[in-house]
GROMACS .gro file of C-alpha atoms in nm:
model
  284
    1MET     CA    1  15.054   3.766  12.168
    2ALA     CA    2  14.797   3.978  11.991
    3ARG     CA    3  14.898   4.332  11.910
    4ARG     CA    4  14.675   4.605  12.060
    5PHE     CA    5  14.596   4.859  11.792
    6HIS     CA    6  14.369   5.095  11.996
    7ALA     CA    7  14.407   5.197  12.358
    8SER     CA    8  14.109   5.183  12.589
    9TYR     CA    9  13.901   5.502  12.602
   10GLN     CA   10  13.977   5.537  12.973
   11ASP     CA   11  14.346   5.547  12.892
   12GLU     CA   12  14.306   5.850  12.665
   13PRO     CA   13  14.420   6.184  12.815
   14VAL     CA   14  14.163   6.446  12.919
   15SER     CA   15  14.155   6.757  12.705
   16ALA     CA   16  14.315   7.054  12.880
   17LEU     CA   17  14.054   7.279  12.720
   18ALA     CA   18  13.776   7.072  12.878
   19ASN     CA   19  13.939   7.121  13.218
   20TRP     CA   20  13.971   7.495  13.155
   21ALA     CA   21  13.608   7.522  13.043
   22ARG     CA   22  13.481   7.351  13.357
   23ALA     CA   23  13.712   7.549  13.586
   24LEU     CA   24  13.611   7.882  13.432
   25ALA     CA   25  13.240   7.791  13.454
   26LEU     CA   26  13.266   7.698  13.823
   27PHE     CA   27  13.465   8.010  13.903
   28SER     CA   28  13.213   8.220  13.711
   29LEU     CA   29  12.930   8.064  13.912
   30VAL     CA   30  13.100   8.147  14.241
   31ALA     CA   31  13.183   8.500  14.124
   32THR     CA   32  12.827   8.560  13.999
   33VAL     CA   33  12.667   8.451  14.325
   34GLY     CA   34  12.918   8.654  14.522
   35SER     CA   35  12.862   8.968  14.314
   36VAL     CA   36  12.483   8.937  14.348
   37VAL     CA   37  12.523   8.915  14.726
   38ILE     CA   38  12.756   9.218  14.721
   39ILE     CA   39  12.510   9.423  14.516
   40ARG     CA   40  12.197   9.316  14.705
   41PHE     CA   41  12.338   9.388  15.051
   42GLY     CA   42  12.539   9.694  14.952
   43PHE     CA   43  12.885   9.574  15.055
   44LEU     CA   44  13.039   9.792  14.780
   45GLU     CA   45  12.939  10.102  14.589
   46ILE     CA   46  12.708  10.027  14.300
   47ARG     CA   47  12.959  10.079  14.018
   48PRO     CA   48  13.244   9.854  14.144
   49ALA     CA   49  12.986   9.597  14.255
   50LEU     CA   50  12.831   9.595  13.909
   51ALA     CA   51  13.178   9.569  13.752
   52THR     CA   52  13.233   9.255  13.961
   53PHE     CA   53  12.911   9.108  13.824
   54LEU     CA   54  13.003   9.191  13.464
   55GLY     CA   55  13.345   9.033  13.518
   56ALA     CA   56  13.174   8.713  13.634
   57LEU     CA   57  12.965   8.711  13.315
   58GLY     CA   58  13.283   8.760  13.115
   59LEU     CA   59  13.429   8.448  13.272
   60ALA     CA   60  13.121   8.254  13.163
   61GLY     CA   61  13.180   8.379  12.809
   62LEU     CA   62  13.543   8.262  12.821
   63SER     CA   63  13.423   7.926  12.947
   64ILE     CA   64  13.198   7.890  12.644
   65LEU     CA   65  13.487   7.970  12.409
   66ALA     CA   66  13.707   7.714  12.586
   67ALA     CA   67  13.428   7.456  12.564
   68LEU     CA   68  13.385   7.506  12.189
   69ALA     CA   69  13.761   7.479  12.136
   70GLY     CA   70  13.759   7.170  12.358
   71PHE     CA   71  13.494   7.005  12.140
   72ALA     CA   72  13.710   7.066  11.835
   73ALA     CA   73  14.018   6.922  12.011
   74ILE     CA   74  13.829   6.612  12.125
   75TRP     CA   75  13.697   6.554  11.772
   76HIS     CA   76  14.042   6.597  11.620
   77TYR     CA   77  14.263   6.417  11.872
   78GLY     CA   78  14.018   6.171  12.029
   79THR     CA   79  14.084   6.289  12.383
   80ARG     CA   80  13.835   6.270  12.669
   81GLY     CA   81  13.643   6.552  12.842
   82THR     CA   82  13.301   6.570  12.675
   83ALA     CA   83  13.117   6.538  13.006
   84ARG     CA   84  13.321   6.821  13.156
   85ILE     CA   85  13.247   7.044  12.859
   86LEU     CA   86  12.874   6.969  12.877
   87LEU     CA   87  12.875   7.051  13.250
   88ALA     CA   88  13.055   7.379  13.178
   89LEU     CA   89  12.805   7.473  12.907
   90LEU     CA   90  12.513   7.392  13.137
   91ILE     CA   91  12.654   7.619  13.410
   92ASP     CA   92  12.730   7.894  13.159
   93ALA     CA   93  12.377   7.879  13.018
   94ALA     CA   94  12.228   7.905  13.367
   95ILE     CA   95  12.447   8.207  13.444
   96LEU     CA   96  12.386   8.391  13.116
   97ALA     CA   97  12.014   8.316  13.067
   98TYR     CA   98  11.878   8.599  13.284
   99PRO     CA   99  12.136   8.860  13.169
  100GLY     CA  100  12.049   8.759  12.813
  101TYR     CA  101  11.682   8.826  12.884
  102LEU     CA  102  11.775   9.166  13.031
  103ALA     CA  103  11.979   9.245  12.721
  104TRP     CA  104  11.673   9.172  12.509
  105GLN     CA  105  11.467   9.403  12.733
  106TYR     CA  106  11.733   9.671  12.693
  107ARG     CA  107  11.704   9.658  12.314
  108THR     CA  108  11.325   9.639  12.290
  109LEU     CA  109  11.204   9.873  12.568
  110PRO     CA  110  11.245  10.253  12.581
  111ALA     CA  111  11.540  10.395  12.774
  112ILE     CA  112  11.341  10.549  13.060
  113HIS     CA  113  11.360  10.503  13.436
  114ASP     CA  114  11.072  10.711  13.576
  115ILE     CA  115  10.713  10.583  13.535
  116THR     CA  116  10.402  10.760  13.659
  117THR     CA  117  10.026  10.757  13.610
  118ASN     CA  118  10.023  11.138  13.598
  119PRO     CA  119  10.309  11.291  13.393
  120ILE     CA  120  10.158  11.641  13.423
  121ASP     CA  121  10.158  11.636  13.803
  122PRO     CA  122  10.346  11.325  13.923
  123PRO     CA  123  10.363  11.236  14.293
  124ARG     CA  124  10.672  11.398  14.441
  125PHE     CA  125  10.962  11.234  14.618
  126GLU     CA  126  10.989  11.427  14.943
  127GLN     CA  127  11.145  11.202  15.207
  128LEU     CA  128  11.288  10.982  14.930
  129ALA     CA  129  11.469  11.283  14.785
  130LYS     CA  130  11.704  11.269  15.084
  131LEU     CA  131  11.806  10.916  14.979
  132ARG     CA  132  11.863  11.002  14.614
  133THR     CA  133  12.200  11.171  14.658
  134GLY     CA  134  12.550  11.072  14.562
  135ASP     CA  135  12.748  10.988  14.250
  136GLY     CA  136  12.546  10.827  13.972
  137VAL     CA  137  12.208  10.860  14.146
  138ASN     CA  138  11.913  10.977  13.937
  139PRO     CA  139  11.759  11.308  14.051
  140ALA     CA  140  11.438  11.316  14.253
  141THR     CA  141  11.266  11.546  14.003
  142TYR     CA  142  11.049  11.387  13.736
  143ALA     CA  143  11.229  11.285  13.417
  144GLY     CA  144  11.020  11.517  13.197
  145LEU     CA  145  10.774  11.518  12.908
  146TYR     CA  146  11.005  11.334  12.668
  147SER     CA  147  11.007  11.043  12.909
  148ALA     CA  148  10.627  11.075  12.935
  149GLU     CA  149  10.595  11.045  12.556
  150LEU     CA  150  10.809  10.731  12.550
  151GLN     CA  151  10.605  10.588  12.838
  152GLN     CA  152  10.275  10.658  12.662
  153SER     CA  153  10.399  10.481  12.351
  154ALA     CA  154  10.533  10.173  12.534
  155TYR     CA  155  10.289  10.148  12.827
  156PRO     CA  156   9.957  10.312  12.726
  157ASP     CA  157   9.758  10.132  12.998
  158ILE     CA  158   9.935  10.310  13.285
  159GLU     CA  159   9.689  10.572  13.407
  160PRO     CA  160   9.532  10.692  13.736
  161VAL     CA  161   9.301  10.463  13.930
  162SER     CA  162   8.954  10.586  14.032
  163MET     CA  163   8.793  10.428  14.336
  164ASP     CA  164   8.433  10.473  14.454
  165VAL     CA  165   8.536  10.500  14.817
  166PRO     CA  166   8.636  10.796  15.038
  167PRO     CA  167   9.005  10.899  15.025
  168ALA     CA  168   9.071  10.761  15.374
  169LYS     CA  169   8.938  10.418  15.275
  170ALA     CA  170   9.132  10.424  14.946
  171PHE     CA  171   9.449  10.517  15.137
  172ASP     CA  172   9.404  10.223  15.374
  173GLU     CA  173   9.359   9.982  15.084
  174VAL     CA  174   9.667  10.113  14.905
  175LEU     CA  175   9.870  10.089  15.225
  176LYS     CA  176   9.767   9.725  15.266
  177LEU     CA  177   9.891   9.645  14.915
  178VAL     CA  178  10.223   9.820  14.983
  179GLN     CA  179  10.268   9.628  15.308
  180ARG     CA  180  10.176   9.301  15.136
  181ARG     CA  181  10.455   9.361  14.885
  182LYS     CA  182  10.700   9.416  15.174
  183TRP     CA  183  10.822   9.746  15.037
  184THR     CA  184  11.017   9.956  15.287
  185ILE     CA  185  10.782  10.241  15.384
  186ILE     CA  186  10.973  10.568  15.429
  187ASP     CA  187  10.674  10.795  15.491
  188GLU     CA  188  10.297  10.756  15.517
  189ARG     CA  189  10.051  11.041  15.564
  190PRO     CA  190   9.680  10.955  15.571
  191PRO     CA  191   9.433  11.205  15.420
  192GLN     CA  192   9.362  11.492  15.658
  193PRO     CA  193   9.115  11.782  15.630
  194PRO     CA  194   9.083  12.020  15.461
  195ARG     CA  195   9.254  11.883  15.144
  196ASN     CA  196   9.221  11.510  15.226
  197ILE     CA  197   9.537  11.418  15.035
  198GLY     CA  198   9.722  11.104  15.142
  199ARG     CA  199  10.081  11.017  15.053
  200ILE     CA  200  10.296  10.705  15.074
  201GLU     CA  201  10.667  10.688  14.994
  202ALA     CA  202  10.838  10.350  14.985
  203VAL     CA  203  11.143  10.168  14.851
  204ALA     CA  204  11.101   9.855  14.637
  205ARG     CA  205  11.376   9.615  14.530
  206THR     CA  206  11.429   9.435  14.201
  207PRO     CA  207  11.388   9.056  14.241
  208ILE     CA  208  11.743   8.925  14.190
  209MET     CA  209  11.995   9.208  14.208
  210GLY     CA  210  11.800   9.403  14.468
  211PHE     CA  211  11.842   9.744  14.300
  212ARG     CA  212  11.647  10.008  14.491
  213GLU     CA  213  11.356  10.170  14.311
  214ASP     CA  214  11.155  10.446  14.479
  215VAL     CA  215  10.775  10.456  14.482
  216ALA     CA  216  10.549  10.752  14.561
  217ILE     CA  217  10.170  10.716  14.582
  218ARG     CA  218   9.919  10.998  14.617
  219VAL     CA  219   9.548  10.965  14.708
  220VAL     CA  220   9.327  11.266  14.637
  221PRO     CA  221   8.949  11.330  14.648
  222ASP     CA  222   8.779  11.280  14.313
  223ALA     CA  223   8.408  11.364  14.286
  224GLU     CA  224   8.244  11.125  14.535
  225GLY     CA  225   8.540  10.890  14.550
  226ALA     CA  226   8.918  10.901  14.530
  227ARG     CA  227   9.189  10.900  14.266
  228VAL     CA  228   9.521  10.720  14.313
  229ASP     CA  229   9.835  10.836  14.133
  230ILE     CA  230  10.151  10.623  14.137
  231ARG     CA  231  10.513  10.692  14.050
  232SER     CA  232  10.802  10.444  14.045
  233ALA     CA  233  11.158  10.546  13.950
  234SER     CA  234  11.494  10.372  13.948
  235ARG     CA  235  11.753  10.518  14.180
  236TYR     CA  236  12.035  10.417  13.944
  237PHE     CA  237  12.076  10.383  13.565
  238GLU     CA  238  11.892  10.557  13.283
  239HIS     CA  239  11.724  10.236  13.160
  240ASP     CA  240  11.504  10.042  13.401
  241LEU     CA  241  11.449   9.740  13.169
  242GLY     CA  242  11.074   9.768  13.227
  243THR     CA  243  11.077   9.701  13.602
  244ASN     CA  244  10.905  10.025  13.706
  245ALA     CA  245  10.628   9.991  13.449
  246ALA     CA  246  10.567   9.631  13.556
  247ARG     CA  247  10.548   9.738  13.922
  248VAL     CA  248  10.304  10.023  13.853
  249ALA     CA  249  10.089   9.811  13.621
  250LYS     CA  250  10.060   9.531  13.879
  251LEU     CA  251   9.960   9.779  14.150
  252ILE     CA  252   9.701   9.932  13.916
  253ASP     CA  253   9.555   9.586  13.844
  254ASP     CA  254   9.530   9.506  14.215
  255LEU     CA  255   9.363   9.840  14.290
  256ASN     CA  256   9.114   9.793  14.004
  257ASP     CA  257   9.032   9.443  14.129
  258MET     CA  258   8.980   9.584  14.476
  259ALA     CA  259   8.757   9.863  14.341
  260ASP     CA  260   8.551   9.615  14.137
  261ALA     CA  261   8.505   9.391  14.439
  262ALA     CA  262   8.388   9.687  14.650
  263ALA     CA  263   8.143   9.798  14.379
  264LYS     CA  264   7.965   9.460  14.358
  265PRO     CA  265   7.645   9.457  14.564
  266ALA     CA  266   7.625   9.199  14.835
  267ARG     CA  267   7.419   8.899  14.735
  268LYS     CA  268   7.135   8.805  14.963
  269PRO     CA  269   7.149   8.446  15.073
  270VAL     CA  270   6.884   8.227  14.915
  271MET     CA  271   6.665   8.069  15.182
  272PRO     CA  272   6.566   7.707  15.121
  273ALA     CA  273   6.200   7.654  15.042
  274LYS     CA  274   5.989   7.527  15.327
  275ILE     CA  275   5.857   7.176  15.287
  276GLN     CA  276   5.497   7.142  15.393
  277THR     CA  277   5.424   6.822  15.577
  278SER     CA  278   5.071   6.684  15.604
  279LYS     CA  279   4.932   6.589  15.942
  280GLY     CA  280   4.785   6.248  16.010
  281PRO     CA  281   4.813   5.926  15.815
  282ALA     CA  282   4.830   5.948  15.443
  283LYS     CA  283   4.518   5.860  15.252
  284ARG     CA  284   4.534   5.563  15.023
   0.00000   0.00000   0.00000
């Protein structure tokens, strides 16, 4: 009877570290999804909810460490579990990719949370000020000139929008854009004589976590048209990771596109040339 020198690969034991890596990755996935739901729908206060999310990311980090140790154990002892480790690393990468991008934003963007097109006279939070109360909430007053200097350095293109339409028309167009974005409108006041100043206050949400960020828009007469000033500020945290600037810049672009479309003269339709037909039989 021939002696068997090597056992079949299927008979080799599975690395315990591979099992731990996969288990931690799956638990981290469940905890991450659960914490996002908790934060987005406000089931807990913002700080304990955020701590839950950070704990889920920590589990993903532990899973990566277990996976690397598992690779070393498999290489040294010849045990099984490579597929489980690769699955764990795939889940961990999916969980940590977006937080990693946010960490890069945190390091590269200025630590500001209040963006406006008019730092000298920013639109005020009036009705929104009633919502910006409680522990850890940023104040409703503008962040100040130091924040304005950082904004000018990082986002120089954020400035007021001029529109060659009456204030009432400009207000209607701005309101349509706000409604299209599905922001929660807290207050809207169309321009009224004698000052013809219109105001909109709304609450926007960040895409994934759903953090609330407050938006105030002011429409004022400007020569023969209107000027639109915008302000967007995070309700929590001193660093907005660029979300407010992106929101204001996108609204500015849409308003400029709308103003350019309104300024273009209407093109007259080109009438087809009449074809003259000769009467009678053609001469040969």
